[in-house]
C-alpha positions as a printed Julia matrix, in Angstrom:
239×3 Matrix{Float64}:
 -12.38  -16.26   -4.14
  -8.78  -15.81   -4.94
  -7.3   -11.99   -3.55
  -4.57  -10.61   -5.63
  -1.93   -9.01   -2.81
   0.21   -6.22   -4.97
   2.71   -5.09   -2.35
   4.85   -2.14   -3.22
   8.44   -2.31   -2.23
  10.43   -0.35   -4.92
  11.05    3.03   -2.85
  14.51    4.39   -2.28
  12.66    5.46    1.55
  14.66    9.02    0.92
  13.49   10.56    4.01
  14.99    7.91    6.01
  18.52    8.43    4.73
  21.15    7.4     5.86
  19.32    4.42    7.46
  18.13    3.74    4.03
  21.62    3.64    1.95
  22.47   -0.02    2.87
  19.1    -1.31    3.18
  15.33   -1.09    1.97
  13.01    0.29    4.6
  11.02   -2.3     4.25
  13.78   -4.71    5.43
  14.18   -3.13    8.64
  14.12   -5.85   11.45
  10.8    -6.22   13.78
  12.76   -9.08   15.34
  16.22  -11.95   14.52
  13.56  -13.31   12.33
  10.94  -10.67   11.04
  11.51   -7.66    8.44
   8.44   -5.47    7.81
   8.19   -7.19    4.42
   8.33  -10.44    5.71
   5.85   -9.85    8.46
   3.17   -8.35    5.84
   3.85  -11.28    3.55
   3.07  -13.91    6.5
   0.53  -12.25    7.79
  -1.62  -12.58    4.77
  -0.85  -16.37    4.18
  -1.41  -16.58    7.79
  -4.96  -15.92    7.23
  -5.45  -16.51    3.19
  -3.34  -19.92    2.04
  -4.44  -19.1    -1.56
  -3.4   -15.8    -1.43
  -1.55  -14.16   -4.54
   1.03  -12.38   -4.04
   2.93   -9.83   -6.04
   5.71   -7.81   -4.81
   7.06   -5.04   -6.92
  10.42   -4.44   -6.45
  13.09   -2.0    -7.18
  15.92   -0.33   -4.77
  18.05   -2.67   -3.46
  15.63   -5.53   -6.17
  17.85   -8.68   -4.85
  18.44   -8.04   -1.15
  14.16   -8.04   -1.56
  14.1   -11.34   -3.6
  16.76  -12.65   -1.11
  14.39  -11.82    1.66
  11.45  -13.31    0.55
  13.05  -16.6    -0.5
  10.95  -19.41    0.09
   7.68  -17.19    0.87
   5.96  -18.22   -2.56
   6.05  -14.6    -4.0
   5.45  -13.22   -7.83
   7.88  -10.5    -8.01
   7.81   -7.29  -10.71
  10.48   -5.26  -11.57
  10.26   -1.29  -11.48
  13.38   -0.06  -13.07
  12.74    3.09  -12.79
  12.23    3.72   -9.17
  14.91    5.9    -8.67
  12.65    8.6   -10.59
   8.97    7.58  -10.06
   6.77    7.17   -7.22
   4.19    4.93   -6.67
   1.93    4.96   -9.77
   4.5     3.74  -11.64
   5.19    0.66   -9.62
   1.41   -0.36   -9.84
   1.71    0.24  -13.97
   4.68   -2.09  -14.11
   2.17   -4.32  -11.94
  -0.97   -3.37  -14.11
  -1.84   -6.81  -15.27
  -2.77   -8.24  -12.13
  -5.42   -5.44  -11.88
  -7.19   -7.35  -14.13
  -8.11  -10.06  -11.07
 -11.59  -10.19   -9.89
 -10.31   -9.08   -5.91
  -7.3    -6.95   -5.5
  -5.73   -5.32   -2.4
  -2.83   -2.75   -2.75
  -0.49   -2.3     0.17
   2.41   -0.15    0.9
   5.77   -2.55    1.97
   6.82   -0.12    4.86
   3.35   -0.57    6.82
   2.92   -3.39    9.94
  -0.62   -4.1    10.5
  -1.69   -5.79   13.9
  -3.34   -9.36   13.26
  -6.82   -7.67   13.84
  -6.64   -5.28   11.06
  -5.04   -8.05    8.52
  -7.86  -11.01    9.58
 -11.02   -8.09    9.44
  -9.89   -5.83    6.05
  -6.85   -6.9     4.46
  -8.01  -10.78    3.71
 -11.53  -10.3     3.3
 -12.95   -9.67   -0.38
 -14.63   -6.42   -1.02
 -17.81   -6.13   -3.45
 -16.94   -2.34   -3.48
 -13.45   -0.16   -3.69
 -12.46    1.54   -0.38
  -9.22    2.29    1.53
  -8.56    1.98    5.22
  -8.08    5.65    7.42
  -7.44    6.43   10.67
  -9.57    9.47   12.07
  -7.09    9.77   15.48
  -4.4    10.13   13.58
  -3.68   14.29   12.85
  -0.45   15.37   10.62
  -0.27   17.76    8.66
   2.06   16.73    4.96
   0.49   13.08    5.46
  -1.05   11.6     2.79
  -4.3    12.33    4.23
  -8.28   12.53    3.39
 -10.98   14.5     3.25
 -14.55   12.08    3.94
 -18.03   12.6     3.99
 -20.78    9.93    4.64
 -19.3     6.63    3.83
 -17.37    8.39    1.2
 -14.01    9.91    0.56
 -13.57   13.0    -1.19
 -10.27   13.93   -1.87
  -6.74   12.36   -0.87
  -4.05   14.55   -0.82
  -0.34   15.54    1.28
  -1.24   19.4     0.36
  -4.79   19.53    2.37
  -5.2    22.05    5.34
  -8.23   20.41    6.18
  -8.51   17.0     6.55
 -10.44   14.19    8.43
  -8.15   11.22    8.48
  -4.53    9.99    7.5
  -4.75    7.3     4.41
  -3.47    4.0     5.73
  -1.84    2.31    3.04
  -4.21    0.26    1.77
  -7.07    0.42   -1.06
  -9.18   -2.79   -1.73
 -10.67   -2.89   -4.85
 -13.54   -4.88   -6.53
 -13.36   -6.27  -10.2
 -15.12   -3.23  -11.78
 -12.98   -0.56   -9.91
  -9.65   -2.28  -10.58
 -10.35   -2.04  -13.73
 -10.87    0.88  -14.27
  -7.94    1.9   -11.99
  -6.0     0.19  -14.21
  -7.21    2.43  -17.54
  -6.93    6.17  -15.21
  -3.54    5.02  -15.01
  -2.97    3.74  -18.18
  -3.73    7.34  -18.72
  -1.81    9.44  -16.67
   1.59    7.38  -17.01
   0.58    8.49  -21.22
   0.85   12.23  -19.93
   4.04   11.42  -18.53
   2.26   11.32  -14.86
   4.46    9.21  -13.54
   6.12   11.05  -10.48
   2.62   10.85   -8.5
   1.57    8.4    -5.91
  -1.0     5.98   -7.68
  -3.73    6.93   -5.26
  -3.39    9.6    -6.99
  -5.25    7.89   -9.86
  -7.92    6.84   -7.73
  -8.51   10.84   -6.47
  -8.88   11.66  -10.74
 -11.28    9.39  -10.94
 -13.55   10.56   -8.18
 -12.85   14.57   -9.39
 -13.15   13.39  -12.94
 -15.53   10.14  -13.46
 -17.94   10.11  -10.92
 -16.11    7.1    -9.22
 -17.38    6.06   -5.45
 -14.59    5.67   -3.29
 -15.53    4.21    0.08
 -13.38    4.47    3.57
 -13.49    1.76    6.39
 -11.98    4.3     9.69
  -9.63    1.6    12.09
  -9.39    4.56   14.64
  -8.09    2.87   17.72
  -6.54   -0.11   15.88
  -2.74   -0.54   15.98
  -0.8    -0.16   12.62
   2.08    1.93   11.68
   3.71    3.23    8.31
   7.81    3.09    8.57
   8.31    6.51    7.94
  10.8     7.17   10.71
  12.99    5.67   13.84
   9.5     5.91   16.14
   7.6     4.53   13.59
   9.94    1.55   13.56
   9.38    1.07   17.59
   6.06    1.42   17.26
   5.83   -1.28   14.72
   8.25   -3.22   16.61
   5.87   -3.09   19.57
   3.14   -4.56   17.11
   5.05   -7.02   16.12
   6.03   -8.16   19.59
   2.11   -8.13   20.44
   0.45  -10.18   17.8
């Protein structure tokens, strides 16, 4: 089976400014030869040589492409990054949620070779994201779970369980209907929210099953700030 990668790459990375006015944060170096990018693109044709892979793109759009030259990439334009957030990068994208296995990753994340071989690259018969129970911070995009199921996703929760981990895996039925909530919400002019936003209407609002796999313990790290980087770095330098 065929996994469609959609990467998301279009952020201005605000909250890293000024490291970010020159450069995407997702072109930071891991090593002479690595960006983050670069490493999460070869880490999934590492493992899956028919892997499809879509980058969205839009701060900084060409340094990306320029990047990723040679790496046998789909890229999609977001013009409009400058005053959307996620959701609207997956819209732009929205075709390729039409695939029978999808997997949507953040740009700015470095996953260790474990978590890439054992979730990222394997198809899923049923939607679920990855979270990490150790991780505690409040104003992270974090998660409320129960059973094998998640609840609520949200930066604004007091109580929590886990931190989201920048990834969401999704079977043919619940792409799909990804892909119609939003459809939706970009209609009601939605399009400032983070497009797992989408997925949290649709367990509030459908009924929708939304499954967690915890990698608690496993080494990964979102580029959110200068630590972050080292961290990921130090992932990089391991695998």
């Amino acid at each position: 089976m065929i996994i469609t990668y959609i990467i998301l790459a279009a952020g201005k990375g605000s909250n890293l400014q000024p490291l970010t006015l020159k450069y995407a944060k997702t072109s930071y170096k891991l090593d002479e030869d690595t960006t983050v990018l670069q490493r999460m693109v070869r880490s999934i044709r590492k493992t899956d040589k028919n892997a499809e892979i879509v980058v969205v793109v839009g701060y900084k759009a060409d340094d990306v492409r320029a990047e990723l030259d040679g790496e046998n990439v789909k890229f999609v334009m977001n013009p409009f990054y400058e005053v959307t957030n996620s959701i609207s990068s997956v819209w732009f994208a929205r075709d390729y949620l039409e695939r029978e296995n999808v997997a949507i990753v953040h740009g700015d994340v470095v996953f260790s070779d474990e978590i890439v071989r054992s979730y990222l690259t394997v198809p899923t018969d049923r939607p679920y994201v990855l979270v990490d129970s150790s991780y505690s911070c409040p104003g992270a995009y974090n998660t409320v779970v129960k059973d094998s199921q998640v609840l609520v996703m949200s930066k604004k929760l007091e109580k929590y369980s886990a931190k989201y981990c920048c990834m969401t895996k999704l079977d043919p039925v619940s792409s799909r209907l990804l892909k119609e909530e939003i459809d939706s919400m970009i209609n009601s002019n939605m399009y400032d929210q983070f497009f797992e936003d989408g997925l949290v209407q649709m367990i509030m609002f459908h009924d929708f099953q939304l499954f967690y796999e915890d990698i608690a313990g496993k080494k990964w790290s979102e580029v959110d700030t200068v630590n972050d980087l080292l961290t990921a770095q130090e992932i990089h330098r391991e695998n």
